[in-house]
Coordinates of N, CA and C in Angstrom, one line a residue:
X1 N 0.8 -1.2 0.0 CA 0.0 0.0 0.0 C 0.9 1.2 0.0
X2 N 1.9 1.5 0.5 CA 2.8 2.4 0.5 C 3.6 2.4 -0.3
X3 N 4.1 1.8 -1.1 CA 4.4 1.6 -2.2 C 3.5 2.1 -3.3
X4 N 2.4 1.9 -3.2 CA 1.3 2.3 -4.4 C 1.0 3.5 -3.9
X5 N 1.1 4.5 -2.9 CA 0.9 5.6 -2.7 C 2.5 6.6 -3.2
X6 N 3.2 6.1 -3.0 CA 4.4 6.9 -3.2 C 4.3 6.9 -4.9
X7 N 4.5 5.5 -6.0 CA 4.3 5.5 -6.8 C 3.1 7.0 -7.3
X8 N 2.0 7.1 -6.6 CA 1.1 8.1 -7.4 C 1.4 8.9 -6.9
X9 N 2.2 10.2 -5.7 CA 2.8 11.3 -5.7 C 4.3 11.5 -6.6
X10 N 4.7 10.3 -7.4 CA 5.8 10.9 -8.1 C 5.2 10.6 -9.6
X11 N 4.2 9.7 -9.8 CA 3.7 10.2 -11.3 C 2.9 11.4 -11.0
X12 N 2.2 12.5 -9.9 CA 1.9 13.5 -9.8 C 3.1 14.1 -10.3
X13 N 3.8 14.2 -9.8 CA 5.2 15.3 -9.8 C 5.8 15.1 -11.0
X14 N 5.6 14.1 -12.0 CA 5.7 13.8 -13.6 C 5.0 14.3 -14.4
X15 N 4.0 14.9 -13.5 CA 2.8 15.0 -15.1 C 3.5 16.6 -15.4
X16 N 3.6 17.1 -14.9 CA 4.5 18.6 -14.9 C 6.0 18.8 -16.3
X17 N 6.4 17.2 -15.9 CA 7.5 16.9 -16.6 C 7.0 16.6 -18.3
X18 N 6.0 15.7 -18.5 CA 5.5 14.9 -19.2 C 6.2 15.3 -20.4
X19 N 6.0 16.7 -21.4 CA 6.5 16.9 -22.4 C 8.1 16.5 -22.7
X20 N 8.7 16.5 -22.2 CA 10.4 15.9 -22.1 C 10.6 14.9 -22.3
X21 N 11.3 13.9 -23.5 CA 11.6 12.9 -23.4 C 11.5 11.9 -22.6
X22 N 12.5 12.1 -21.8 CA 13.3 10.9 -20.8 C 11.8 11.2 -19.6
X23 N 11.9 12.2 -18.7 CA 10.8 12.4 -17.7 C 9.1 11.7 -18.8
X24 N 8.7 11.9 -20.5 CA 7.3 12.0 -20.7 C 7.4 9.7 -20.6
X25 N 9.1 9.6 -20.9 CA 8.8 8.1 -20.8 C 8.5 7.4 -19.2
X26 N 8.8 7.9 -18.5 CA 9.5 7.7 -17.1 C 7.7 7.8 -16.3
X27 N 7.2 8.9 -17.2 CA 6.1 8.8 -16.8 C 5.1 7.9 -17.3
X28 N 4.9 7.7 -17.9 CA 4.0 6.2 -19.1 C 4.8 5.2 -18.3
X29 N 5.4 4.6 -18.0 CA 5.8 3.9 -17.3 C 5.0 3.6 -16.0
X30 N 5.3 4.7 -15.3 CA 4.5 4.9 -13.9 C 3.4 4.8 -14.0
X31 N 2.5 5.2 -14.8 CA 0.7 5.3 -15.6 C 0.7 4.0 -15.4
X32 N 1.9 2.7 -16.5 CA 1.3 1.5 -16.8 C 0.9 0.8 -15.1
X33 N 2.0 1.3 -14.5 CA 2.0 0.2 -13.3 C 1.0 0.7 -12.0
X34 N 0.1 1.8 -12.4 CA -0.7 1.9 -11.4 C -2.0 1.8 -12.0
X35 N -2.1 2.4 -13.6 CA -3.5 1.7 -14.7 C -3.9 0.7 -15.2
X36 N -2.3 0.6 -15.6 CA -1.9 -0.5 -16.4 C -2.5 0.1 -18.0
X37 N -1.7 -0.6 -18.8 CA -1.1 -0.4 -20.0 C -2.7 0.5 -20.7
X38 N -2.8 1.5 -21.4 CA -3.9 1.6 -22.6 C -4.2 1.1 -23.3
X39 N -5.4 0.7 -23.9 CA -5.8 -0.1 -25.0 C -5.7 0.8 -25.9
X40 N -5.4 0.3 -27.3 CA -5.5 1.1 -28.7 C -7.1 1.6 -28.5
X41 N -7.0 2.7 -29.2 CA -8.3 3.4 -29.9 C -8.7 2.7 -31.0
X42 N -10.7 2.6 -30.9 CA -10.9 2.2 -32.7 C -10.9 3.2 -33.7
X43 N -10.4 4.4 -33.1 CA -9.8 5.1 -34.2 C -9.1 5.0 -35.3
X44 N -7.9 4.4 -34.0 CA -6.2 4.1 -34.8 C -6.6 2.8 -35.3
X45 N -7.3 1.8 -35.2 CA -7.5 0.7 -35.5 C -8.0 0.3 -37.1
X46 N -9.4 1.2 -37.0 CA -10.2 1.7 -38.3 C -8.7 2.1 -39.2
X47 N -8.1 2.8 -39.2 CA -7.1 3.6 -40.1 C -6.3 2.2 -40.3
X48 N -6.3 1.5 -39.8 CA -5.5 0.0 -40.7 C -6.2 -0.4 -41.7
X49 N -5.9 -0.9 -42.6 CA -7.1 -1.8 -43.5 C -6.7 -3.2 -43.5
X50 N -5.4 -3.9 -42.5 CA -5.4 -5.1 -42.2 C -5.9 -5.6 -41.4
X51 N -5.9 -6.8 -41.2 CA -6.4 -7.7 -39.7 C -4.8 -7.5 -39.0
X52 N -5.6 -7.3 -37.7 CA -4.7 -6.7 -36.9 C -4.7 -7.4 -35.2
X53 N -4.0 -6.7 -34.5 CA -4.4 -7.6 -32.8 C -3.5 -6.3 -32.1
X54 N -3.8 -6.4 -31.2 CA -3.4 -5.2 -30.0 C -2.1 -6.3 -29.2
X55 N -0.9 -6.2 -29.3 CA -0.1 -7.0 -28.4 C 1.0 -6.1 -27.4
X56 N 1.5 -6.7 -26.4 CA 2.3 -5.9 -25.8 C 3.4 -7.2 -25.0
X57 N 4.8 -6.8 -24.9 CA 5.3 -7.9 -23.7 C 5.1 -7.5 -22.2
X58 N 4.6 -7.9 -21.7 CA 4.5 -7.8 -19.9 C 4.0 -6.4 -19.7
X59 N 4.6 -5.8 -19.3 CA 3.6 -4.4 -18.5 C 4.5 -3.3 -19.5
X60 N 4.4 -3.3 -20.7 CA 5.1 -2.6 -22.1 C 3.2 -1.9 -22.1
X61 N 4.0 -0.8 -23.0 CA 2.9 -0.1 -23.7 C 1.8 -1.2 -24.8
X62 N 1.3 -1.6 -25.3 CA 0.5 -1.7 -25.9 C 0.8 -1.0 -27.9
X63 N 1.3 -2.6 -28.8 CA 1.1 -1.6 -30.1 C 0.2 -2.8 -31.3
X64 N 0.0 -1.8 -32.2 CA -0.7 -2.7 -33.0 C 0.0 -3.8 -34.4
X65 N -0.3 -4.9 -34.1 CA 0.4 -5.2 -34.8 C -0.4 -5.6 -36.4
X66 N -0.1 -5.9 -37.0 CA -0.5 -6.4 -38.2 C -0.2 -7.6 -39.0
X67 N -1.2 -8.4 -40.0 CA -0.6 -9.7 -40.2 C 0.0 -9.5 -41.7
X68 N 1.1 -10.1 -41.6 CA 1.7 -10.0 -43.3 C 1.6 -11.4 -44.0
X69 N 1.3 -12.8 -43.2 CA 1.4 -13.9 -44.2 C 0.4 -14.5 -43.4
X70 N -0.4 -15.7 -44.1 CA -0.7 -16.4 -44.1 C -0.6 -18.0 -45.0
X71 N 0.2 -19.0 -44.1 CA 0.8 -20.2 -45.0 C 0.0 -21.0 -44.1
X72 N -0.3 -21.8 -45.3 CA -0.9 -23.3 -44.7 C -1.4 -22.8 -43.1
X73 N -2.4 -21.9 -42.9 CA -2.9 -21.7 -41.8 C -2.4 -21.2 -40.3
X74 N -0.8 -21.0 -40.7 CA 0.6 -20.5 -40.3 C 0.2 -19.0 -40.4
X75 N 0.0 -17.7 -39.3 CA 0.0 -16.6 -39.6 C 0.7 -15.9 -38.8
X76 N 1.6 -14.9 -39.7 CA 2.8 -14.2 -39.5 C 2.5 -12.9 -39.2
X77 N 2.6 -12.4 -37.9 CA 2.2 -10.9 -37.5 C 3.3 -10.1 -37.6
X78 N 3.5 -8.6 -37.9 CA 4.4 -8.3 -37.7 C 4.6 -6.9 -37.2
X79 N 5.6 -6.5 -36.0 CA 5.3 -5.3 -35.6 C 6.2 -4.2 -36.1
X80 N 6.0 -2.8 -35.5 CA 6.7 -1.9 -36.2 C 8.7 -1.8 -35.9
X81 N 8.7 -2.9 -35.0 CA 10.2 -3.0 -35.1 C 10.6 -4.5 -35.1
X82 N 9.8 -4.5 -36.3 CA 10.4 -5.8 -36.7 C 10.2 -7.4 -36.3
X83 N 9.4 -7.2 -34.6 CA 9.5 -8.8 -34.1 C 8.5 -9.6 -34.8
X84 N 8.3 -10.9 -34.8 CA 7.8 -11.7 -36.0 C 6.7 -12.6 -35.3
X85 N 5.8 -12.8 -34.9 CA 5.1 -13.2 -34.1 C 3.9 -14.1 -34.9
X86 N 4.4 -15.6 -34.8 CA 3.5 -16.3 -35.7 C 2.6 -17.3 -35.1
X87 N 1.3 -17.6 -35.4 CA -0.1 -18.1 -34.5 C -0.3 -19.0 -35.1
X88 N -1.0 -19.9 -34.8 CA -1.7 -21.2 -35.1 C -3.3 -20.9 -34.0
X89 N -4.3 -21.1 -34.9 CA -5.6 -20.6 -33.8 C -5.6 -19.9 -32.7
X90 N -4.8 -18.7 -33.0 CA -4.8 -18.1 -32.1 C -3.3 -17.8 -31.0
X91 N -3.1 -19.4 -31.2 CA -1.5 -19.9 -30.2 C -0.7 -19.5 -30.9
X92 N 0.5 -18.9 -30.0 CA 1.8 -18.4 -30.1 C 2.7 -19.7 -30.5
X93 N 3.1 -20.2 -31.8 CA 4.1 -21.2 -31.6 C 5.8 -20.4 -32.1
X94 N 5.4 -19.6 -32.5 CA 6.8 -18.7 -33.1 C 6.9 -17.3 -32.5
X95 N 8.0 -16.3 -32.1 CA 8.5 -15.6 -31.7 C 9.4 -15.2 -32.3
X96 N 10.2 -14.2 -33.2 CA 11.4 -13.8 -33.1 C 11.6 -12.3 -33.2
X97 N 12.4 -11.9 -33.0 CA 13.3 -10.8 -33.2 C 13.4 -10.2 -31.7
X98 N 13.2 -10.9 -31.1 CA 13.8 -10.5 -29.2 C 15.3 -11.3 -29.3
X99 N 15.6 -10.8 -27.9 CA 16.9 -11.6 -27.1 C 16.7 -13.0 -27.7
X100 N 15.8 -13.4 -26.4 CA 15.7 -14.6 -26.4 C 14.7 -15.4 -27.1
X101 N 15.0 -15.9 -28.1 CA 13.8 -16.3 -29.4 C 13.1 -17.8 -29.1
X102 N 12.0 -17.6 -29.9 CA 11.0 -19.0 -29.8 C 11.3 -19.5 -31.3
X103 N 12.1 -20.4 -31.5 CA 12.2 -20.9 -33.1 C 10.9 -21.7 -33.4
X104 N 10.4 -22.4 -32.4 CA 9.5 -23.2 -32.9 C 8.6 -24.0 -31.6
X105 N 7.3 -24.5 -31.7 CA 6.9 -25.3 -30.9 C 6.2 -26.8 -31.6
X106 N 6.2 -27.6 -31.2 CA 6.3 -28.6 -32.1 C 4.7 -29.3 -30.9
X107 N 3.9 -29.0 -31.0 CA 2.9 -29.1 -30.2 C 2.6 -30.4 -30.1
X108 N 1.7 -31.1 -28.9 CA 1.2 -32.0 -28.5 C -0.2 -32.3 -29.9
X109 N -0.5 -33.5 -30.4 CA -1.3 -33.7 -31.0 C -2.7 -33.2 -30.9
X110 N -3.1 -33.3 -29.5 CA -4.0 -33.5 -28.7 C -4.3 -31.7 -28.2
X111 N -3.2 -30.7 -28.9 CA -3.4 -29.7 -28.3 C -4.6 -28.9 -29.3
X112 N -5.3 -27.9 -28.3 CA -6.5 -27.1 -29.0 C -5.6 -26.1 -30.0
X113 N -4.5 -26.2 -30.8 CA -4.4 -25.5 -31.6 C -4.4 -26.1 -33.0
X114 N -3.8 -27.4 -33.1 CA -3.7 -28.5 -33.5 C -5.3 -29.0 -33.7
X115 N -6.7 -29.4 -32.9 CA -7.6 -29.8 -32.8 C -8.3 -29.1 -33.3
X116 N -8.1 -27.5 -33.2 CA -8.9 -27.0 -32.9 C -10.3 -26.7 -31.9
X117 N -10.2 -27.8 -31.0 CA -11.5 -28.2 -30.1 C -10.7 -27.7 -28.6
X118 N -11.7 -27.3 -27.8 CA -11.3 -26.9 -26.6 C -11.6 -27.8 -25.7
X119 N -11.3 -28.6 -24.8 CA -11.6 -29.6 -23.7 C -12.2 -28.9 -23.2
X120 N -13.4 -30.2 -22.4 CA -14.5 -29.8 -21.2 C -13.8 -29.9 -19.9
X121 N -13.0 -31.0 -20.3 CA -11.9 -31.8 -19.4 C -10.9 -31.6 -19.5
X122 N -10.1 -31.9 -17.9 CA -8.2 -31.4 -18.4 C -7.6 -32.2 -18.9
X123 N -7.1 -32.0 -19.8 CA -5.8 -32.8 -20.7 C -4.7 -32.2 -20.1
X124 N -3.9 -33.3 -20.6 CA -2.3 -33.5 -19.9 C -1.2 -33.7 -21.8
X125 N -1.0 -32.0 -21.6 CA -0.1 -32.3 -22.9 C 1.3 -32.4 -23.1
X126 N 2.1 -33.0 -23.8 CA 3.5 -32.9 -23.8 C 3.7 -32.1 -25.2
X127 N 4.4 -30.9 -25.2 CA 4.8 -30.4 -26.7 C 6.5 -30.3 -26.4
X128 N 7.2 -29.6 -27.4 CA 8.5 -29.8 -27.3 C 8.6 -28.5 -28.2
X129 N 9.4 -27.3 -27.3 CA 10.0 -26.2 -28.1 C 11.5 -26.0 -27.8
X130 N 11.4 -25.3 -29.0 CA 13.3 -25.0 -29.5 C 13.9 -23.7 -29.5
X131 N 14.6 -23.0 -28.5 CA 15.0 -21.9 -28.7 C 16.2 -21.3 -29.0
X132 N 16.6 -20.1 -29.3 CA 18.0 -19.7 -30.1 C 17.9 -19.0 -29.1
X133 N 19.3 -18.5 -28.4 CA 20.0 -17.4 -28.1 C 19.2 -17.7 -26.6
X134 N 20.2 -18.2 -25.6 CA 20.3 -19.5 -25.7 C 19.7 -20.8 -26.5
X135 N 20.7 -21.8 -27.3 CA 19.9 -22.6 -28.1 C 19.5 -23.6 -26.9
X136 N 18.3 -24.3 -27.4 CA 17.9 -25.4 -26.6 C 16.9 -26.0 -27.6
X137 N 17.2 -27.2 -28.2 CA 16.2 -27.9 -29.1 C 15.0 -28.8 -28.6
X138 N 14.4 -28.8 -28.7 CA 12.9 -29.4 -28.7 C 13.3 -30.2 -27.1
X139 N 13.1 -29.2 -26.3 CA 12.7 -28.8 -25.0 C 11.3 -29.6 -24.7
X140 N 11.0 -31.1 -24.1 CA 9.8 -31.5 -23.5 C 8.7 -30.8 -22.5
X141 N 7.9 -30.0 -22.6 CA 7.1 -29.5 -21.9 C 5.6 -30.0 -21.2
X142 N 5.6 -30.3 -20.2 CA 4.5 -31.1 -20.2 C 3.5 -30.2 -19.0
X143 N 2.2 -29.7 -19.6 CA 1.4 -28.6 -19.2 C -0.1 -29.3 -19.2
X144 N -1.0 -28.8 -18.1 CA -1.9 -29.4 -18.4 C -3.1 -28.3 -18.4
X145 N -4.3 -28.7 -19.4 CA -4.8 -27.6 -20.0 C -6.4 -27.8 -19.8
X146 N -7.0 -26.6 -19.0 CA -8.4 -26.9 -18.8 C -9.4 -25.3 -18.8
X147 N -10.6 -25.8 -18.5 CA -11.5 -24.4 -18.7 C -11.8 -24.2 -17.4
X148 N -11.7 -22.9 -16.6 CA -11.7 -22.7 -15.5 C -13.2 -21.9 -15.2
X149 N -13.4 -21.0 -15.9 CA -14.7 -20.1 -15.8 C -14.9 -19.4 -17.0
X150 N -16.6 -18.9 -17.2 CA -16.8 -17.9 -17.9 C -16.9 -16.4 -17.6
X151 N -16.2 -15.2 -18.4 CA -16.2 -14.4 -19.1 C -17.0 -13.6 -19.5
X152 N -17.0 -12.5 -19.1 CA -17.7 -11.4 -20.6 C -16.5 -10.2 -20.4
X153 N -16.1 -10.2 -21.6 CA -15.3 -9.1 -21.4 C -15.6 -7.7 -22.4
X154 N -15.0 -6.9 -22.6 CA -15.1 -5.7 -23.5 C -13.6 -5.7 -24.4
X155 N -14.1 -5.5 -25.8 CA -13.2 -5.7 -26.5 C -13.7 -4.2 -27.8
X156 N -13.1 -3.4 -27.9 CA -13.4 -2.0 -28.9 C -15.1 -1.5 -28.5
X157 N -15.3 -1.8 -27.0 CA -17.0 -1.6 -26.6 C -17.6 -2.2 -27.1
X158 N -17.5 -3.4 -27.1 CA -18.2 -4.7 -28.0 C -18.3 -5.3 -26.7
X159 N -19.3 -6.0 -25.5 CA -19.2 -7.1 -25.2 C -19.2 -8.7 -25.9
X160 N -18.0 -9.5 -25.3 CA -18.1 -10.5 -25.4 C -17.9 -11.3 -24.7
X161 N -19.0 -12.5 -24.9 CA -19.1 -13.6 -23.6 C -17.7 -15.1 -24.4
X162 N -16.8 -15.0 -23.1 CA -15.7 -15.9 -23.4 C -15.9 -17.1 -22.3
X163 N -15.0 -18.4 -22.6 CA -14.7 -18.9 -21.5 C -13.1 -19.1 -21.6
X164 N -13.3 -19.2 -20.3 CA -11.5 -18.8 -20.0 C -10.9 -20.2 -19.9
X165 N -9.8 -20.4 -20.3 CA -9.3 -21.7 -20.6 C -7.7 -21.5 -20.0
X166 N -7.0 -22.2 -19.1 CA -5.5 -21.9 -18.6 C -5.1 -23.2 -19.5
X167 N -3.4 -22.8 -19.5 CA -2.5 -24.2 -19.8 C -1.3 -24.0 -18.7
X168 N -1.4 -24.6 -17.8 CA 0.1 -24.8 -16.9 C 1.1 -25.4 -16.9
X169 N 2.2 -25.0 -16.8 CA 3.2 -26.2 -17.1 C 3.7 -27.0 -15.6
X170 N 3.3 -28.7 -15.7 CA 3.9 -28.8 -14.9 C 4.8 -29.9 -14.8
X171 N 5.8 -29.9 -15.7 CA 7.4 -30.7 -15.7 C 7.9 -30.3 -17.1
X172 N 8.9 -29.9 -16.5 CA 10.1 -29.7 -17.7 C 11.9 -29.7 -17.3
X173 N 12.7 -29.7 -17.8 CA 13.7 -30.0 -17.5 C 14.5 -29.1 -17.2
X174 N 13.5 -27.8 -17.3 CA 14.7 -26.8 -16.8 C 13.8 -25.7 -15.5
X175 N 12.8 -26.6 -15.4 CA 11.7 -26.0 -14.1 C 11.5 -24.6 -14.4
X176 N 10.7 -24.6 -15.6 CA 10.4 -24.1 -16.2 C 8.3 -23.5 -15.8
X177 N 8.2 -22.6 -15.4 CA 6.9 -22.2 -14.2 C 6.2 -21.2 -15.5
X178 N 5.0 -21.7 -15.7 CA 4.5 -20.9 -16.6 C 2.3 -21.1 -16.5
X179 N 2.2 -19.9 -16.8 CA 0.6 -20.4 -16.8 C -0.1 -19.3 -17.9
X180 N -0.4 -19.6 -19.1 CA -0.9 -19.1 -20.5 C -2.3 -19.0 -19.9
X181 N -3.0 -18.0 -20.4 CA -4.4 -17.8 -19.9 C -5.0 -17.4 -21.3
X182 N -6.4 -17.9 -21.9 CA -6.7 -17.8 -23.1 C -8.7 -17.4 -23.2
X183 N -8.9 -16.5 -23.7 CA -10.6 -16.0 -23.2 C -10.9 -16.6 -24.9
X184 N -11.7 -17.7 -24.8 CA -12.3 -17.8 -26.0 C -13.8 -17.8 -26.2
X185 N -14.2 -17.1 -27.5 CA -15.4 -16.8 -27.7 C -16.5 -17.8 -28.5
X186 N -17.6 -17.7 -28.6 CA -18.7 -18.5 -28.7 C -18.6 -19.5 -30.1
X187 N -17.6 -18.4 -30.8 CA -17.1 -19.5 -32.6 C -16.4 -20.4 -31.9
X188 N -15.5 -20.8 -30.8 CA -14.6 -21.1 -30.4 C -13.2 -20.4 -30.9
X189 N -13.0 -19.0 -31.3 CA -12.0 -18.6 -31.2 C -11.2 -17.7 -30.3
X190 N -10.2 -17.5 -30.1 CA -9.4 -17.1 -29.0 C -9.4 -15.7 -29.5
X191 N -10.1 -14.8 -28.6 CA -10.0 -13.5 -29.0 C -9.2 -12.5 -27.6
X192 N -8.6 -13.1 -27.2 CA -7.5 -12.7 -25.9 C -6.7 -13.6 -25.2
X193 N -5.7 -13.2 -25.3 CA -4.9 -14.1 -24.3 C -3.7 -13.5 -23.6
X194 N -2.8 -14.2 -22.2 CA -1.5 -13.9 -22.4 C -0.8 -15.4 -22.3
X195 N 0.4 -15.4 -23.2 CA 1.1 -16.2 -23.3 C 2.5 -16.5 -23.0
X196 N 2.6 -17.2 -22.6 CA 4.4 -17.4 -22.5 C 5.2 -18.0 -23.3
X197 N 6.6 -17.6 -24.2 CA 7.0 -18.2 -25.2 C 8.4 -18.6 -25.1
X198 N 8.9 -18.0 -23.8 CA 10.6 -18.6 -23.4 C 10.7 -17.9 -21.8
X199 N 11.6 -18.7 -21.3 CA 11.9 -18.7 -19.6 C 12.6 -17.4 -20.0
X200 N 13.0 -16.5 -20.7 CA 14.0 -15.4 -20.0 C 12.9 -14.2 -20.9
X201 N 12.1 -14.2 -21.0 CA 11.0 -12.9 -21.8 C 9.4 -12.9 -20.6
X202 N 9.1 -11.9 -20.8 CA 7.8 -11.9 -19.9 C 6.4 -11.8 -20.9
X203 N 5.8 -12.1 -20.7 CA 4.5 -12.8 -21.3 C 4.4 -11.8 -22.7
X204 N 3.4 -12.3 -23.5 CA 3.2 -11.6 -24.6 C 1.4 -11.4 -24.4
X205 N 0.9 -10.5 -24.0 CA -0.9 -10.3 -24.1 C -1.5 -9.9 -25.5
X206 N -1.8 -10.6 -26.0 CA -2.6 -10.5 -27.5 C -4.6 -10.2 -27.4
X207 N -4.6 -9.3 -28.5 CA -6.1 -9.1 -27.8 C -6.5 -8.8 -29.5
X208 N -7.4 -9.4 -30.1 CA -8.1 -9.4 -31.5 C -8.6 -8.2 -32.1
X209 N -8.5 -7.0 -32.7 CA -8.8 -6.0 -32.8 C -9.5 -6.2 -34.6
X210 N -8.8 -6.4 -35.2 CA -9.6 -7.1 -36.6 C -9.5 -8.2 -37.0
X211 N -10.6 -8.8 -37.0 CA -10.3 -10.1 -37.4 C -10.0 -10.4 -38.8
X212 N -9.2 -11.7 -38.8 CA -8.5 -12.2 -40.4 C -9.5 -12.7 -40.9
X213 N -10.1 -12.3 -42.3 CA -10.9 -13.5 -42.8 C -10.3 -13.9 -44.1
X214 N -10.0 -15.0 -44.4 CA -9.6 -16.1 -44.8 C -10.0 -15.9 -46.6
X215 N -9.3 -16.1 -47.3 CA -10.6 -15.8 -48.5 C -10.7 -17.1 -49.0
X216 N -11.8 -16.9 -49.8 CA -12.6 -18.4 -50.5 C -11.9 -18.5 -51.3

C-alpha cells in the first residue's frame, strides 16, 4: 500500500515533466504500473485496413500489430520494429526478433491449436520447443490444459461472452513455471490471451482488434 501511494505522488510530480523525453517516458511507465497499459483506440484501428491484434510484452505499452502472411494456416504478425510473431488458432508457436527467441513449438497432437477443439476436461499435454540465443532444441514441456470459468469481457465496446481456458506447465527439465491464460469466444475462437513463449522474456498479451478473414 505504501508503495502504491508513493508511486502516485511521483507520477503527480511527472505529469508537470511529461512533455520531455526521458521524464514523458519515465512517466508512461508509472501510468502502466498503477492503470496499467492503454488499450489502442478504434480510431487508430479503423485507419488500418489489415487484420490486426493489440499486443504488448509484460507491462510494455501496448502496439498494433499487423498480419503480413498467411501459409498453410501458419500466420505471421508483424510489428513496427520488426518482431515476428506467428499463430496457429490463435496460439503463439513462433516468436522472433527479441533476445531470447522462440524458433518453434512442435505441439502436443492433442493440443487445441492443433484440434482445434477446446476440452471440457483437463488434458495432460506434452509439446516440445526449441530456442535460439540460448539454443535449446525441442525442449519436453508437459502442461496441463483446462477451462476454469466464464467471461464477458469488453473488446473496442463490444461485449463479449468468453470462457476462459488456462494451460500450466507442470514438468520440464529446466523447471520451467509458466501459466498461458486464453478467453475464448462462442465460434470457439481465441480472441485474448496472455502467453508465455521462453523462460527469460515476460508474457506476450494478444487481444483481437480485426479479425483475419480467410478468402474463398
Amino acid at each position: 500500500m505504501k508503495i502504491r501511494i508513493l508511486l502516485i505522488y511521483v507520477l503527480i510530480f511527472f505529469v508537470g515533466c511529461a512533455n520531455d523525453s526521458v521524464y514523458s517516458e519515465l512517466y508512461r511507465n508509472l501510468t502502466n504500473l498503477i492503470k496499467g497499459p492503454q488499450n489502442i483506440s478504434k480510431e487508430v484501428i479503423d485507419k488500418v485496413p489489415y487484420a490486426s491484434m493489440q499486443a504488448r510484452l509484460g507491462n510494455s505499452n501496448n502496439s498494433l500489430i499487423v498480419l503480413e502472411e498467411d501459409r498453410n494456416d501458419i500466420l505471421k504478425w508483424t510489428t513496427s520494429n520488426y518482431v515476428k510473431i506467428y499463430t496457429q488458432n490463435g496460439f503463439v508457436i513462433r516468436l522472433t526478433g527479441l533476445g531470447n527467441e522462440l524458433q518453434r513449438i512442435d505441439l502436443d497432437r492433442n493440443h487445441p491449436a492443433i484440434s482445434a477443439k477446446f476440452p471440457e476436461n483437463k488434458i495432460n499435454l506434452t509439446s516440445f520447443y526449441s530456442f535460439e540465443n540460448p539454443q535449446l532444441f525441442r525442449l519436453p514441456v508437459k502442461t496441463v490444459f483446462y477451462h476454469e470459468k466464464n467471461e464477458e469481457i469488453i473488446i473496442l465496446g463490444k461485449k463479449i461472452q468468453t470462457k476462459v481456458y488456462y494451460e500450466k506447465s507442470i514438468e520440464n527439465l529446466i523447471s520451467w513455471k509458466f501459466e498461458n491464460k486464453y478467453w475464448v469466444n462462442e465460434d470457439n475462437e481465441i480472441v485474448q490471451s496472455v502467453q508465455y513463449f521462453s523462460p527469460k522474456n515476460p508474457p506476450i498479451h494478444l487481444r483481437t482488434t480485426k479479425k483475419y478473414k480467410k478468402p474463398i
